[in-house]
PDB file of C-alpha atoms in Angstrom:
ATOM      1  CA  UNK A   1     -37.576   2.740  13.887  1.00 72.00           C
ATOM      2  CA  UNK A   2     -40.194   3.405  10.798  1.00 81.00           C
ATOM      3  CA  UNK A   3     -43.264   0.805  10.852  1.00 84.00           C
ATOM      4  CA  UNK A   4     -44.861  -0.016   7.918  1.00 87.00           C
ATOM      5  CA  UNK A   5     -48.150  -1.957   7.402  1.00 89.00           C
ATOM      6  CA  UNK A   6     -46.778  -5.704   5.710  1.00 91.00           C
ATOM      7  CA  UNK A   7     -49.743  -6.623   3.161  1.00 90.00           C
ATOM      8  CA  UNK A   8     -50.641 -10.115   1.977  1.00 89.00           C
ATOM      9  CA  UNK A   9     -51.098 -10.387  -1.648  1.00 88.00           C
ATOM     10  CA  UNK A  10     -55.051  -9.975  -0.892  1.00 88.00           C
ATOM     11  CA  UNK A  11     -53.920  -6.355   0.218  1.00 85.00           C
ATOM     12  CA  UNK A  12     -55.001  -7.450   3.731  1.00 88.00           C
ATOM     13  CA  UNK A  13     -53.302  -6.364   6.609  1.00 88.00           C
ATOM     14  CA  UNK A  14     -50.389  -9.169   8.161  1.00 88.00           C
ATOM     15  CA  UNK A  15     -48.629  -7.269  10.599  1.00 89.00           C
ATOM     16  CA  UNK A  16     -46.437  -4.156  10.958  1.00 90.00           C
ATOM     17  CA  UNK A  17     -42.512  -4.664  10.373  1.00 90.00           C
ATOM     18  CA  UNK A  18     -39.603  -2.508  11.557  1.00 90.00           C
ATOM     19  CA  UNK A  19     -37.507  -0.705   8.956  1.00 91.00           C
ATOM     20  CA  UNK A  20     -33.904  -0.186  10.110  1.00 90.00           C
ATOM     21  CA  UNK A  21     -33.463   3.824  10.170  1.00 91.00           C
ATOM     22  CA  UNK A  22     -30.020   3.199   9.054  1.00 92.00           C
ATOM     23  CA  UNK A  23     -31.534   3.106   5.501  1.00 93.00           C
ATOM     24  CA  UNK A  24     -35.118   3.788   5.036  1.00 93.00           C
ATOM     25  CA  UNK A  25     -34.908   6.770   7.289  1.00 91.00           C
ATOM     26  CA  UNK A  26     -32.005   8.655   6.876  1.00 93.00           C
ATOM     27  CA  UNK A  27     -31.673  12.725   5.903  1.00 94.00           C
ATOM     28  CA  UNK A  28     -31.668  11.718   1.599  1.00 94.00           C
ATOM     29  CA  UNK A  29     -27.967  13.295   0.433  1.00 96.00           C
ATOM     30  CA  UNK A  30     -28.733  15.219  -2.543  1.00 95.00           C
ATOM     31  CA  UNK A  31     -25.186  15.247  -4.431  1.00 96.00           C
ATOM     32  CA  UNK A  32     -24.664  11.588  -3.937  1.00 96.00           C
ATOM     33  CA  UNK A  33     -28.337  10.826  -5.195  1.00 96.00           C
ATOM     34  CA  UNK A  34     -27.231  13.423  -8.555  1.00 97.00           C
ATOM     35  CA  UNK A  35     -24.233  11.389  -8.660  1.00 96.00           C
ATOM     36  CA  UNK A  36     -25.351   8.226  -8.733  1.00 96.00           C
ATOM     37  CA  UNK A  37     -28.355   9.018 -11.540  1.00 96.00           C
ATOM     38  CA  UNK A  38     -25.697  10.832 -13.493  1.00 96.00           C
ATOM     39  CA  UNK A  39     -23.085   7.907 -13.662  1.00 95.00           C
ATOM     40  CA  UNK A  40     -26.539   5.319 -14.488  1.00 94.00           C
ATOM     41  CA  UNK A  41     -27.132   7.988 -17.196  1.00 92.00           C
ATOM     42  CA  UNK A  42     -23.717   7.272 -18.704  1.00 92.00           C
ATOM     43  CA  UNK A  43     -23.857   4.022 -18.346  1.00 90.00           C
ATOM     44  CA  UNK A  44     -26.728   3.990 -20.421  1.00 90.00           C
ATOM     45  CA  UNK A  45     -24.775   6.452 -23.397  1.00 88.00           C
ATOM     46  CA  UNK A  46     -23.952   3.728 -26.224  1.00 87.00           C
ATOM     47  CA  UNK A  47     -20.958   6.156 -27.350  1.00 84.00           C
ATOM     48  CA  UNK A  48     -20.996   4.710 -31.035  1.00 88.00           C
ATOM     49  CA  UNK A  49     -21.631   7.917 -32.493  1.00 89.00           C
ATOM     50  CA  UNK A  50     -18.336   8.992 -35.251  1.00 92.00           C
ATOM     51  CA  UNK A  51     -17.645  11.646 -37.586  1.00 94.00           C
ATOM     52  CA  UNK A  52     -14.354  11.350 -39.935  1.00 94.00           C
ATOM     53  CA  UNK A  53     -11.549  13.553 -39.787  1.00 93.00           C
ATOM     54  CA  UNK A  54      -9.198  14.541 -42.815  1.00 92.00           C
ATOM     55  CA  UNK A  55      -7.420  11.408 -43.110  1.00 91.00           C
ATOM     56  CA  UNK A  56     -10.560   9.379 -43.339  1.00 92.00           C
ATOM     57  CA  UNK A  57     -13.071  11.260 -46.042  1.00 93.00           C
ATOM     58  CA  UNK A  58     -12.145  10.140 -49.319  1.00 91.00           C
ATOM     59  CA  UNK A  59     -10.177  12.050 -51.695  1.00 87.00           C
ATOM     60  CA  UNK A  60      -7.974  14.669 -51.804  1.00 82.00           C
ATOM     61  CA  UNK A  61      -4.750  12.642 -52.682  1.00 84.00           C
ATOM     62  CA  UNK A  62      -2.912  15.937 -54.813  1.00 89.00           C
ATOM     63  CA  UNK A  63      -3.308  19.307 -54.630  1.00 93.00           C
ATOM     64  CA  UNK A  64      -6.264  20.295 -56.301  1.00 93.00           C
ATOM     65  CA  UNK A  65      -3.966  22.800 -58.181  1.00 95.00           C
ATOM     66  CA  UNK A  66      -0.614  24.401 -58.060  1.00 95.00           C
ATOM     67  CA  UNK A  67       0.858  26.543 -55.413  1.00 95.00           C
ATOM     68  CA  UNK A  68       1.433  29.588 -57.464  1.00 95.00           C
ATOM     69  CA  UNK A  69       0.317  31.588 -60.431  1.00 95.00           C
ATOM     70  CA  UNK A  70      -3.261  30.738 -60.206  1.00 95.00           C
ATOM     71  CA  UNK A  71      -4.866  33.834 -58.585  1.00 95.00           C
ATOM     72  CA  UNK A  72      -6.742  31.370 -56.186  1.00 95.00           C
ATOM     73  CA  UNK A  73      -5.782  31.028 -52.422  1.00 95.00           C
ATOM     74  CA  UNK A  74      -3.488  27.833 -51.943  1.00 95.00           C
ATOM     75  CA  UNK A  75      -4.878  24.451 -51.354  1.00 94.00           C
ATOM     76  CA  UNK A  76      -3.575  21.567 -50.236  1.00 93.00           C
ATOM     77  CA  UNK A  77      -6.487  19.535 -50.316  1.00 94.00           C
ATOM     78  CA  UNK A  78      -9.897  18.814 -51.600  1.00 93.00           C
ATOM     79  CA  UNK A  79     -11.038  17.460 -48.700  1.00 94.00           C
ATOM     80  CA  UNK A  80      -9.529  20.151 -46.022  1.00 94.00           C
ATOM     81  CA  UNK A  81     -12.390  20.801 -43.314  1.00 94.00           C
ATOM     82  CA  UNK A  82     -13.438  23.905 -44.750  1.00 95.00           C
ATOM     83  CA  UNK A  83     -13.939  22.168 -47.905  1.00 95.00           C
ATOM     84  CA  UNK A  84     -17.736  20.686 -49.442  1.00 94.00           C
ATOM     85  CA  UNK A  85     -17.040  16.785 -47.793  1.00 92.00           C
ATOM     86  CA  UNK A  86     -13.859  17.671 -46.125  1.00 94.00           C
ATOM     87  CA  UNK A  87     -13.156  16.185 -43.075  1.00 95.00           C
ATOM     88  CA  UNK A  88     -14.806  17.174 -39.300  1.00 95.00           C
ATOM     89  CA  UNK A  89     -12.580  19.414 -37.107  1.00 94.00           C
ATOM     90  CA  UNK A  90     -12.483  17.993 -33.171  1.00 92.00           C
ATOM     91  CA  UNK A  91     -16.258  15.885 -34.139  1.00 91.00           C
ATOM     92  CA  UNK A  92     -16.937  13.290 -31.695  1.00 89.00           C
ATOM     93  CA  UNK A  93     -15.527   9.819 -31.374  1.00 87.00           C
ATOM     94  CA  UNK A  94     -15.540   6.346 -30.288  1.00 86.00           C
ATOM     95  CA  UNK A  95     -12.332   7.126 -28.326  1.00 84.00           C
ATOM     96  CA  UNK A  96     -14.473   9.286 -25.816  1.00 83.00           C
ATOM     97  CA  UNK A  97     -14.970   6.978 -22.514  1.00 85.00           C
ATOM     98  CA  UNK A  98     -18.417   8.359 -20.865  1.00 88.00           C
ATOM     99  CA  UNK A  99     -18.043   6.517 -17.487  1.00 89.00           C
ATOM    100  CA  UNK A 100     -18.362   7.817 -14.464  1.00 91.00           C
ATOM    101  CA  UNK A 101     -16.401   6.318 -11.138  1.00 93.00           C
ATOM    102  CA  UNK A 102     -18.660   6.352  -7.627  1.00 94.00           C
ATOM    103  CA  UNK A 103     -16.895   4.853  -4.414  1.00 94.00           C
ATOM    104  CA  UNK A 104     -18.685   1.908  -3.211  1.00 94.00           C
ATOM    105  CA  UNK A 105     -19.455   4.253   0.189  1.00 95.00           C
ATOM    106  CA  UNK A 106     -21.242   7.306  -2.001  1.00 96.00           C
ATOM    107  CA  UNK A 107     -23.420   4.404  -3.982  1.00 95.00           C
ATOM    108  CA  UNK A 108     -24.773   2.752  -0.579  1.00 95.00           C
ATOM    109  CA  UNK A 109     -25.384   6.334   0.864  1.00 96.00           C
ATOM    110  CA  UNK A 110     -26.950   7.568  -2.284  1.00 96.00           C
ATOM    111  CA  UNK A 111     -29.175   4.424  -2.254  1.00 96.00           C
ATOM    112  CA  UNK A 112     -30.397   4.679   1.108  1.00 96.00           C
ATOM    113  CA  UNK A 113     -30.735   8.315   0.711  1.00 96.00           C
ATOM    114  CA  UNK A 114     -33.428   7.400  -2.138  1.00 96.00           C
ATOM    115  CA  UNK A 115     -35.290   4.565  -0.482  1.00 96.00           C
ATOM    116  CA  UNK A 116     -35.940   7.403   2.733  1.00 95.00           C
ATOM    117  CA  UNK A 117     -37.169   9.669   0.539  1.00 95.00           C
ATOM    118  CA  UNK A 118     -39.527   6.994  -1.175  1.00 95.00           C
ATOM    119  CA  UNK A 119     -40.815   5.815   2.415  1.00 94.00           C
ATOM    120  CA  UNK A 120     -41.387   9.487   3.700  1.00 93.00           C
ATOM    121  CA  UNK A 121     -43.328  10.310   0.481  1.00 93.00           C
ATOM    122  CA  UNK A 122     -45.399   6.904   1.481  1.00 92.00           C
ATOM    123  CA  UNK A 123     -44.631   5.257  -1.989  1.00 93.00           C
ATOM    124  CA  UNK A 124     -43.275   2.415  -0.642  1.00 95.00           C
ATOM    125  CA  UNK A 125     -45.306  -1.132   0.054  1.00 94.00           C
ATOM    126  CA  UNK A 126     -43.936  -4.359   1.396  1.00 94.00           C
ATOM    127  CA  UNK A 127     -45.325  -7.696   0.713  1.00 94.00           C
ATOM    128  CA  UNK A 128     -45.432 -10.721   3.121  1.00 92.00           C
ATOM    129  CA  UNK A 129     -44.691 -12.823  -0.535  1.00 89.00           C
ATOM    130  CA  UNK A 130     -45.032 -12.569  -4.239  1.00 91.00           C
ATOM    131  CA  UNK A 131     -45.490 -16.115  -5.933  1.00 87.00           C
ATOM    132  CA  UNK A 132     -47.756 -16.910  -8.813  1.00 87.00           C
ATOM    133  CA  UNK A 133     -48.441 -20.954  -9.478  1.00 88.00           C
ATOM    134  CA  UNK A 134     -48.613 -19.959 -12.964  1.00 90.00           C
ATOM    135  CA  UNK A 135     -47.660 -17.197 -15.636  1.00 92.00           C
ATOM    136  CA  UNK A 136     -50.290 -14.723 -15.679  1.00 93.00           C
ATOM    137  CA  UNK A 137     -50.209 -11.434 -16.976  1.00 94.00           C
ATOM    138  CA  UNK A 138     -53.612 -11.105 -16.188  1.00 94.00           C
ATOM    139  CA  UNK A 139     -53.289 -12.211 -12.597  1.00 93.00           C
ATOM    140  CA  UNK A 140     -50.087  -9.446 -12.386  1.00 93.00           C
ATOM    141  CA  UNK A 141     -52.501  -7.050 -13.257  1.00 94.00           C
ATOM    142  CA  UNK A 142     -55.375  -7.945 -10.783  1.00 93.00           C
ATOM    143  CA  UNK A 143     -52.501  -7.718  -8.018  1.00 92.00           C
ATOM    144  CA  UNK A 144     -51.667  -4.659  -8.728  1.00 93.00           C
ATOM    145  CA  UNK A 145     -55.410  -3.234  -8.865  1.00 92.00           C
ATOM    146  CA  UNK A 146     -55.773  -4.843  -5.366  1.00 93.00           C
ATOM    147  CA  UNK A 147     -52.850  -3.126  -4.170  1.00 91.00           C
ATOM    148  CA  UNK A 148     -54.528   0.262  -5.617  1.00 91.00           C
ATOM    149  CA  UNK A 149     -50.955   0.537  -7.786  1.00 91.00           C
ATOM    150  CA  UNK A 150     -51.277   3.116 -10.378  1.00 87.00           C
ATOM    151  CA  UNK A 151     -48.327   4.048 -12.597  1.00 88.00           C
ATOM    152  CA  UNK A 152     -44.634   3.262 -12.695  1.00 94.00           C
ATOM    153  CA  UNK A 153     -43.623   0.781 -10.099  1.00 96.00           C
ATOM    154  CA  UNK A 154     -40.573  -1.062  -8.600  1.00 96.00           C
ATOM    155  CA  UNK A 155     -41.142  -4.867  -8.039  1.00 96.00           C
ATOM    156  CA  UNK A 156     -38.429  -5.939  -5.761  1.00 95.00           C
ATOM    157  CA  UNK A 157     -38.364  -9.822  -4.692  1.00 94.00           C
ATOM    158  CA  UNK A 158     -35.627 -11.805  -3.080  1.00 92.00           C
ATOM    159  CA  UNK A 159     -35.408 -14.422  -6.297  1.00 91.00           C
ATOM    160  CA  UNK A 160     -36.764 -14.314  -9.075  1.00 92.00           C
ATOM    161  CA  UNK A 161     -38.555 -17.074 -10.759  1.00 91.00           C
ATOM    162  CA  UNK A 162     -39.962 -17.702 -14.417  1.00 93.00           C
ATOM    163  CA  UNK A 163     -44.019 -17.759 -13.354  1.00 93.00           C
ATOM    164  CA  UNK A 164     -43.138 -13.885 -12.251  1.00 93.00           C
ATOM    165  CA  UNK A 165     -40.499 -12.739 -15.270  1.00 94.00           C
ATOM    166  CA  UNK A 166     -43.058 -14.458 -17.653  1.00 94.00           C
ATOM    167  CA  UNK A 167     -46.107 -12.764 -15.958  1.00 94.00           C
ATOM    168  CA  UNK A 168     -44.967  -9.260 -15.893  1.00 93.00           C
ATOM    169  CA  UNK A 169     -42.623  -9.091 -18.837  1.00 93.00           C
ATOM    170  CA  UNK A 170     -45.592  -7.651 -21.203  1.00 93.00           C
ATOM    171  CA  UNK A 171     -46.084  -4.699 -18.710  1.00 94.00           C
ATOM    172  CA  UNK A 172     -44.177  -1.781 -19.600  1.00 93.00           C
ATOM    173  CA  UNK A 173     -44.725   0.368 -16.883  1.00 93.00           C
ATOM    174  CA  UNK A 174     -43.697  -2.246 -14.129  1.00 95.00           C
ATOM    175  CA  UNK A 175     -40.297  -3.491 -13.659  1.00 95.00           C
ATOM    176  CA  UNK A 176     -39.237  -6.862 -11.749  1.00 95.00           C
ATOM    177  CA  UNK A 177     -35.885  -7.202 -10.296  1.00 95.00           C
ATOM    178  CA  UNK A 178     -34.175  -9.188  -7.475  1.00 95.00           C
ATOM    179  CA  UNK A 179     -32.858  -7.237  -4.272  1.00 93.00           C
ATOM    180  CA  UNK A 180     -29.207  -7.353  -5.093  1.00 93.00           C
ATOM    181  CA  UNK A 181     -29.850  -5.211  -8.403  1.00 94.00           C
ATOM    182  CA  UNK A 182     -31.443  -2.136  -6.721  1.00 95.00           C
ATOM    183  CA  UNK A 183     -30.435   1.136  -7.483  1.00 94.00           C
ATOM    184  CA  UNK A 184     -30.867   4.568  -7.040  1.00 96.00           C
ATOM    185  CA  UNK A 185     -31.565   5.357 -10.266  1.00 95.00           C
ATOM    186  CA  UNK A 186     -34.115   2.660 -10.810  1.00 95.00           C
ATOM    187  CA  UNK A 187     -35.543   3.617  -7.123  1.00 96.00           C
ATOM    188  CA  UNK A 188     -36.455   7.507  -8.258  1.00 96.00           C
ATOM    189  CA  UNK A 189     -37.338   6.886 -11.618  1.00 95.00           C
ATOM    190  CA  UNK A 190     -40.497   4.342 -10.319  1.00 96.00           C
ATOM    191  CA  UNK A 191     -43.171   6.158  -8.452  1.00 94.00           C
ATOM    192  CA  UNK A 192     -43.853   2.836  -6.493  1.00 95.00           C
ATOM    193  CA  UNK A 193     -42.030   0.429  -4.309  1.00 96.00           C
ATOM    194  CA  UNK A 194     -43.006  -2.681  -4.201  1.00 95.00           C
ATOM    195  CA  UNK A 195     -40.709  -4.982  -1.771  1.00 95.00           C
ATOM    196  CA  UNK A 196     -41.412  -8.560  -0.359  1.00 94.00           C
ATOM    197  CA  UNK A 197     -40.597  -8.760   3.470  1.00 93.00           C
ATOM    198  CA  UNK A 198     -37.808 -11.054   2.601  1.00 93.00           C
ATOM    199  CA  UNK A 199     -36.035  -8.854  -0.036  1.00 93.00           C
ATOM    200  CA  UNK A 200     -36.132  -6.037   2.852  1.00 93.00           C
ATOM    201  CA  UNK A 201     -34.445  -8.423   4.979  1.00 92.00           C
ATOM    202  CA  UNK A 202     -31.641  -9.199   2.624  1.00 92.00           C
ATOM    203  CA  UNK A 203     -31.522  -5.463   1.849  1.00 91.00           C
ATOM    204  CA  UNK A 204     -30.515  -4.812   5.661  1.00 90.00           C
ATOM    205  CA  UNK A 205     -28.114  -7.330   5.667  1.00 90.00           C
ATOM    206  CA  UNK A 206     -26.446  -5.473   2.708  1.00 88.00           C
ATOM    207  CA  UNK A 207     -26.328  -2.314   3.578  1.00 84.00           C
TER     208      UNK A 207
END
């Protein structure tokens, strides 16, 4: 089993913890890691964008002139797609459904696969707690110097309460989230991990 060094919020050594292998060390599965980020990515895709065919531009109720006898090529309408504001030919609609399906199986696998690659990189940290007695972004940020935490990072706790939300909410390169909404895609795209012993408990249990 992986050790790893369990900090108190001092950055002072507590103890050293066993990580089950069974997820933080693992050989990381590349396709259902890509899989995973690439169904969060269309999640993400609002899929509002429209363009209007024919029957939607306005105009174009008659022929703009007769069939015959003319000299002109025959039209049929003003507002024909190869026409100045005609209508779009195959443009992209709000029918289109961007979702993509992952069994429950590939998720867990593509999770764990992420979280070993995180702990053999060493850029995961686990926490015996992480409690403020009052909202402080200030105090957020003094943790995080303690911890020596420099960019993007992960905060995962076991609950979250307001004196945390309220106290890191103004920091946009840290995000705070509770143990049952961890994800691959949230777990690559932070270079830190920071995990309280008790949300790595409940993440064992899970998965």
């Amino acid at each position: 089993m992986a050790k790893l060094t369990l900090l108190s919020l001092k950055g002072e050594k507590v103890k050293e913890i066993k990580l089950n292998d069974e997820i933080f060390g693992i050989e990381p599965n590349e396709q259902t890691v890509y899989d995973a980020v690439r169904r969060k990515g269309a999640s993400l895709r609002q899929g509002t964008h429209a363009v209007k065919d024919r029957s939607e531009v306005s105009g174009g109720g008659i022929k703009p002139w007769r069939q015959k006898g003319t000299g002109r090529a025959r039209q049929g309408s003003i507002r024909a797609p190869h026409w100045y504001h005609g209508g779009v030919v195959f443009g992209p609609n709000t029918n289109r459904n961007y979702e993509k399906k992952q069994n429950r199986k590939e998720s867990r696998l593509a999770l764990k696969s992420a979280l070993s690659y995180k702990l053999s990189t060493k850029s995961i940290m686990v926490l015996e707690k992480l409690e403020f007695k009052k909202a402080s972004t200030k105090d957020f940020i003094k943790l995080l110097d303690t911890l020596k935490i420099s960019g993007k990072a992960l905060v995962v706790v076991s609950e979250l309460t307001d004196e945390l939300i309220l106290s890191s909410r103004n920091l946009s390169n840290i995000k705070v989230i509770e143990s049952h909404e961890i994800n691959t895609y949230d777990v690559l795209n932070y270079k830190n991990i920071v995990i309280t012993e008790e949300a790595v408990k409940m993440l064992e249990e899970v998965l």
